[in-house]
Amino acid sequence: MSNWRPVGPAADWTAMEERVLAFWHERDIFQRSIDDRKGADPYVFYEGPPTANGRPGSHHVLSRVFKDIFPRFHTMRGRYVERKAGWDCHGLPVELEVEKQLGISGKPEIEAYGIAEFNARCRESVGEYLEEWERLTDRIGFWVDTSQAYRTMDTDYVESVWWSLATLFDKGLVYESDKVVPYCPRCGTALSSHEVAQGYKDVVDPSIYVRFPLVDDPGTSLLVWTTTPWTLPANQAAAISPDTAYAVVEVDGERLVMAEALVAKVIGDDAVTLRTMPASELAGSAYEPPFGHIPGKHIVVMSDFVTTEDGTGIVHLAPAFGEDDMRAAREHGLDAPNPVDRQGLFTDAVPEAAGVFVKDADRQLITNLEGRGRVFREKPYEHSYPHCWRCSTPLLYYAKPSWYIRTTDVRDRMLELNEQVGWHPDHVKHGRFGRWLEGNVDWAISRERYWGTPLPFWRCDDCETVTAIGSFEMLRDRAVDKVPVSLDPHRPYVDEIPIRCGCGGVAHRVPEVADVWFDSGAMPFAQHHYPFEGEDGLAGHFPADFVCEALDQTRGWFYSLLAEGALLFDEAPYRNVVCLGLILDPEGQKMSKSKGNVVAPWSVLDHAGADAFRWYLFTAQSPWDSFRFSLDVVDETRRRFLFTLWNTYAFLATYASLPDGFTPGDPAPPAAERSEMDRWALSRLDATTQVVTDGLAGYDPTNAGRALESLIDDLSNWYVRTGRRRFWRNDDATDRAAAFATLHECLSTVALLLAPFCPFVADEMWGNLVAAHDPAAPESVHLADWPTAGGRRDEVLEQAMAAALEATTLGRSARKEAKLKVRQPLKEAVIACPPATARLLEGLSQVVAEELNVREVRFVTDAEGLVEVSLKPNYRTLGPRFGNEMPAVAQAVASLDATAAVRALDSGTTVEIEVNGATQMLADDDLLREVRPSEGYAVAEGGSLAVGLSTEITPELQMEGLARDLVRAIQSARRTADLKVEDRIHLHLDGSGRVREAIDAHRAYIAGEVLATELTVGHGLPFTPKYREDGEIDGEPVSIALALP
RNA sequence: GGGCGAUUAGCUCAGGUGGUUAGAGCGCAUCCCUGAUAAGGAUGAGGUCCCUGGUUCGAGUCCAGGAUCGCCCA
């Protein structure tokens, strides 16, 4: 009793996927796949939390399917793989979105609106697209538990983050410092270096060469170059390079001072150098500041950071607006006045531009300078300048107090830990990521914003001591007033909870919130509310075996995870990292809404389905390369791979379900006793199982997938195509059983191997191939164990099959050349090849004969005139032996009598050649043979063999060809008449004399092929036909009539 | 300006440790097959392997320099 479900064409792939999805939900397959492995060795996966306040795009599908494939694989391998989803909730992106919704902008307007209400809106906003994210996650088959998702805004999560910040504070790793930081005046907050990294843009700024007239040397000016004219009002000094020579040059009657090396570049050939001096001579000179309102020393100082790569070798110092400037100012005891407010507007200290945004003030400041004859030259300067990664406002470098984590303390440790991580691609370890770590600077973690984890630091109003609060319990203990039971640990509520300081005073929370990257870097412990819950701590949850994100996360999540892992646990938080490339449009341009080249994931899913989408992403190229993505490429994937797979599967299911078919478990000969084709298929299967296993274990789905694709191609286009007859109306029941058992095992195993890649079709196949027939088998492929290679690898056989394939290819080529169509049988094919190849091919000559439609395949390997032989040197063996004598060797080989040499080699002796006067012996291995049949055949040659076809068509062969044409015509008639494959018919034929002759000669063959239980010939129909047609074959009239018996 | 990566057919990509006809798919052209059929297959055209130099008997592959593109950083 067979339970085969009919398999139609792969027309509606998405409907199949929806069906499988429903099955998973109904039977709770995902949860069971985890629960089944409870107690097993855990395989830890961390979900890097996306922010769900926007629609998911195709690039999210990329990372989500890569996050899916390895956990699925390791689950099947027997590991316990929990998969907790997560959502990043805090941060500027969310605040900005809400600002947009509310139609407000900037901090003053937010505060006017009210922080409590504003944060409430933020909380709502992060869930806005949650439903779509979950729907997409489900539809692409990303198995992750969204019902237990961690959210960085949750009270428990925040408490864990507090614990970590307080721990670091108590270790002395947190400090507050006045530093020049990249600052977004619109958002009103400093940005961390990894945020700055995301916002570089090429812009054109005005650059000017400004005169700083020397006080003691009227008519002489320092020449200073700057690309930020707006910083000139805050000028405090001019810096020069201590190792550089400076020159006084005369230009158009004035004297200018600059680095000697830059004179030609800046002034040109007109410059007349009056004298040069060492930097030390220039140091200490006083000059007239560009703007006079802000007091300062306004002298020349020496500083190491000054170079002569561009500019004039004299740098204007505005300590409030540059990191180097600030350091130099400290060295030389200079002040750092800051005439710019938090919105980036000039204060009244700069009357020329009071109230103007600094970047907009450039023009009027330059005009002002020009009016006073201070501008030597102005030219637009194109450079890349950092912008706010969310709102695109140009960042200012700006001195202000910020909170820092002393990551530089663990820099070396992070480098050590990085050594333990398996990076994919591996060059990231010492390249992009390693170099980034080497240049580590302290992590600026404070943000003067609203929607984020509040820094758990309370500063005493009296003694200014800072206390770090590491838990809500501690907060309750220390709070001046009673803390509500349902505390929302966000602003403004925590701001309103003063605590008692040790000095007896009262402390208030500092106003800042934490960098969102600190939140996400805390997920290994915060997602489990560590250390507040459970005895086991992080056992089984740390470190991760595997994380995966886009390559740009080297400075983002990959870094924040490692930094927090090193600081808190002295351990690398992940063992393997897979980096993913960008999704680009077909022209290689970044997808962006403004360009209108975005491919929405839903359009791909609705049209091509999730399996095709996934397969494309896994196999198109290495994951870290960019994807030139379009619907077309996914569609091509589907046609090429999935349809081929489906056809093969449909073939098996269709024929197995016929009365003479097959039910899994039917007795079949052991693999070793099956035919060459079967053993070859099983050998290929075992080889592929090994490659796919190794590939996935090594985080290389690309080569694993490609190996699988090549197996499917072999099965479809060689094993099934050449073996179709074995499955249907094969009187040899043993052979039939062997064929079915082989193909069934191959496809069942393919379903297992494919399960992590294309979980839908894999489960669909599994259901029909395995689960439907075996009550003991898991009902879903995702509950099954990963297959192991069966040890049936036979490399000699695989080599032989490759030769057989080559022989058929060459034979077809020869047929084409001779214009002999394949349906016309020919007498023989002659395969000329070395004896070793012939031995390989002998067992497969039947297959070759059928493919080429020849009665006989003959091998010619000797040198008796049937073949022509030529010899070439085998460079691989001879090269190392003869080195630079190789040209002479090649010449000697060419002049050998090939026929005699081959005869000698075949009889086991060696061949002598003379190289530069010395006699050398060559063995069989040292010479490559090229053999081809002699005259009288249509020949095609390949690398190691040549195939000749006898071109003579005897009347007998012609009859046979005609009979085959007839069969084809009758089969076509059967189809037109809408008969079932297994319907028996009465058949009546008529035609010319030659046609009748062919029918007489091949009567049994024709009747057998077309399932005719009765075959009559001649005029006048002996029955009422169900269908009839008249036509021509090979120019001969033919009429066909058929009826059901 | 620095780091990392890439550059192979019209397009998308493969090409252990150097070895003498550089491969596949798509597209194109010409065909074949006909009970896997709303499929399948073959043959062919198409290549200065980015450029220049070097190492070597021999370089798509190794080395140096350069060009272009991308990402990251200053």
mmCIF file with all atom_site columns, C-alpha atoms in Angstrom, chain A residues 4 648-669 674-675 678 681-682 715 719-720 723-730 732-748 769:
data_model
loop_
_atom_site.group_PDB
_atom_site.id
_atom_site.type_symbol
_atom_site.label_atom_id
_atom_site.label_alt_id
_atom_site.label_comp_id
_atom_site.label_asym_id
_atom_site.label_entity_id
_atom_site.label_seq_id
_atom_site.pdbx_PDB_ins_code
_atom_site.Cartn_x
_atom_site.Cartn_y
_atom_site.Cartn_z
_atom_site.occupancy
_atom_site.B_iso_or_equiv
_atom_site.pdbx_formal_charge
_atom_site.auth_seq_id
_atom_site.auth_comp_id
_atom_site.auth_asym_id
_atom_site.auth_atom_id
_atom_site.pdbx_PDB_model_num
ATOM 1  C CA . TRP A 1 4   ? 2.455  8.664  -2.549  1.00 0.00 ? 4   TRP A CA 1
ATOM 2  C CA . THR A 1 648 ? 13.645 14.940 -10.479 1.00 0.00 ? 648 THR A CA 1
ATOM 3  C CA . TYR A 1 649 ? 11.540 14.587 -7.379  1.00 0.00 ? 649 TYR A CA 1
ATOM 4  C CA . ALA A 1 650 ? 8.321  14.683 -9.391  1.00 0.00 ? 650 ALA A CA 1
ATOM 5  C CA . PHE A 1 651 ? 9.703  12.008 -11.688 1.00 0.00 ? 651 PHE A CA 1
ATOM 6  C CA . LEU A 1 652 ? 10.355 9.674  -8.796  1.00 0.00 ? 652 LEU A CA 1
ATOM 7  C CA . ALA A 1 653 ? 7.042  10.327 -7.071  1.00 0.00 ? 653 ALA A CA 1
ATOM 8  C CA . THR A 1 654 ? 5.097  9.918  -10.311 1.00 0.00 ? 654 THR A CA 1
ATOM 9  C CA . TYR A 1 655 ? 6.616  6.625  -11.356 1.00 0.00 ? 655 TYR A CA 1
ATOM 10 C CA . ALA A 1 656 ? 6.853  5.207  -7.869  1.00 0.00 ? 656 ALA A CA 1
ATOM 11 C CA . SER A 1 657 ? 3.131  5.673  -7.401  1.00 0.00 ? 657 SER A CA 1
ATOM 12 C CA . LEU A 1 658 ? 2.251  3.675  -10.543 1.00 0.00 ? 658 LEU A CA 1
ATOM 13 C CA . PRO A 1 659 ? 1.031  0.117  -10.080 1.00 0.00 ? 659 PRO A CA 1
ATOM 14 C CA . ASP A 1 660 ? 4.446  -1.309 -10.936 1.00 0.00 ? 660 ASP A CA 1
ATOM 15 C CA . GLY A 1 661 ? 6.086  1.334  -8.809  1.00 0.00 ? 661 GLY A CA 1
ATOM 16 C CA . PHE A 1 662 ? 7.884  1.464  -5.547  1.00 0.00 ? 662 PHE A CA 1
ATOM 17 C CA . THR A 1 663 ? 7.259  1.978  -1.878  1.00 0.00 ? 663 THR A CA 1
ATOM 18 C CA . PRO A 1 664 ? 10.154 3.028  0.318   1.00 0.00 ? 664 PRO A CA 1
ATOM 19 C CA . GLY A 1 665 ? 11.314 -0.024 2.212   1.00 0.00 ? 665 GLY A CA 1
ATOM 20 C CA . ASP A 1 666 ? 10.627 -2.384 -0.702  1.00 0.00 ? 666 ASP A CA 1
ATOM 21 C CA . PRO A 1 667 ? 13.368 -4.993 -0.948  1.00 0.00 ? 667 PRO A CA 1
ATOM 22 C CA . ALA A 1 668 ? 16.239 -3.922 -3.159  1.00 0.00 ? 668 ALA A CA 1
ATOM 23 C CA . PRO A 1 669 ? 19.680 -5.380 -3.799  1.00 0.00 ? 669 PRO A CA 1
ATOM 24 C CA . ARG A 1 674 ? 23.597 -2.551 -7.947  1.00 0.00 ? 674 ARG A CA 1
ATOM 25 C CA . SER A 1 675 ? 24.496 -1.332 -11.428 1.00 0.00 ? 675 SER A CA 1
ATOM 26 C CA . ASP A 1 678 ? 23.446 3.245  -9.146  1.00 0.00 ? 678 ASP A CA 1
ATOM 27 C CA . ALA A 1 681 ? 24.905 7.963  -7.949  1.00 0.00 ? 681 ALA A CA 1
ATOM 28 C CA . LEU A 1 682 ? 25.512 6.717  -4.410  1.00 0.00 ? 682 LEU A CA 1
ATOM 29 C CA . LEU A 1 715 ? 20.999 13.146 -10.866 1.00 0.00 ? 715 LEU A CA 1
ATOM 30 C CA . TYR A 1 719 ? 21.239 9.489  -13.775 1.00 0.00 ? 719 TYR A CA 1
ATOM 31 C CA . VAL A 1 720 ? 17.542 9.996  -14.458 1.00 0.00 ? 720 VAL A CA 1
ATOM 32 C CA . GLY A 1 723 ? 18.017 5.655  -16.727 1.00 0.00 ? 723 GLY A CA 1
ATOM 33 C CA . ARG A 1 724 ? 14.374 6.528  -17.319 1.00 0.00 ? 724 ARG A CA 1
ATOM 34 C CA . ARG A 1 725 ? 13.624 3.142  -18.788 1.00 0.00 ? 725 ARG A CA 1
ATOM 35 C CA . ARG A 1 726 ? 14.671 1.415  -15.626 1.00 0.00 ? 726 ARG A CA 1
ATOM 36 C CA . PHE A 1 727 ? 11.800 2.969  -13.704 1.00 0.00 ? 727 PHE A CA 1
ATOM 37 C CA . TRP A 1 728 ? 8.983  2.155  -15.984 1.00 0.00 ? 728 TRP A CA 1
ATOM 38 C CA . ARG A 1 729 ? 7.994  -1.058 -17.749 1.00 0.00 ? 729 ARG A CA 1
ATOM 39 C CA . ASN A 1 730 ? 11.265 -2.557 -16.696 1.00 0.00 ? 730 ASN A CA 1
ATOM 40 C CA . ASP A 1 732 ? 13.805 -6.798 -14.585 1.00 0.00 ? 732 ASP A CA 1
ATOM 41 C CA . ALA A 1 733 ? 12.153 -6.295 -11.199 1.00 0.00 ? 733 ALA A CA 1
ATOM 42 C CA . THR A 1 734 ? 15.448 -6.421 -9.360  1.00 0.00 ? 734 THR A CA 1
ATOM 43 C CA . ASP A 1 735 ? 16.928 -3.704 -11.514 1.00 0.00 ? 735 ASP A CA 1
ATOM 44 C CA . ARG A 1 736 ? 13.790 -1.653 -11.159 1.00 0.00 ? 736 ARG A CA 1
ATOM 45 C CA . ALA A 1 737 ? 13.907 -1.968 -7.399  1.00 0.00 ? 737 ALA A CA 1
ATOM 46 C CA . ALA A 1 738 ? 17.583 -1.019 -7.404  1.00 0.00 ? 738 ALA A CA 1
ATOM 47 C CA . ALA A 1 739 ? 16.906 2.074  -9.485  1.00 0.00 ? 739 ALA A CA 1
ATOM 48 C CA . PHE A 1 740 ? 14.021 3.203  -7.315  1.00 0.00 ? 740 PHE A CA 1
ATOM 49 C CA . ALA A 1 741 ? 15.874 2.510  -4.102  1.00 0.00 ? 741 ALA A CA 1
ATOM 50 C CA . THR A 1 742 ? 18.896 4.438  -5.359  1.00 0.00 ? 742 THR A CA 1
ATOM 51 C CA . LEU A 1 743 ? 16.999 7.491  -6.543  1.00 0.00 ? 743 LEU A CA 1
ATOM 52 C CA . HIS A 1 744 ? 14.837 7.429  -3.453  1.00 0.00 ? 744 HIS A CA 1
ATOM 53 C CA . GLU A 1 745 ? 17.834 7.375  -1.166  1.00 0.00 ? 745 GLU A CA 1
ATOM 54 C CA . CYS A 1 746 ? 19.512 10.144 -3.120  1.00 0.00 ? 746 CYS A CA 1
ATOM 55 C CA . LEU A 1 747 ? 16.503 12.434 -2.965  1.00 0.00 ? 747 LEU A CA 1
ATOM 56 C CA . SER A 1 748 ? 15.710 11.660 0.672   1.00 0.00 ? 748 SER A CA 1
ATOM 57 C CA . LEU A 1 769 ? 9.485  10.610 0.243   1.00 0.00 ? 769 LEU A CA 1
#
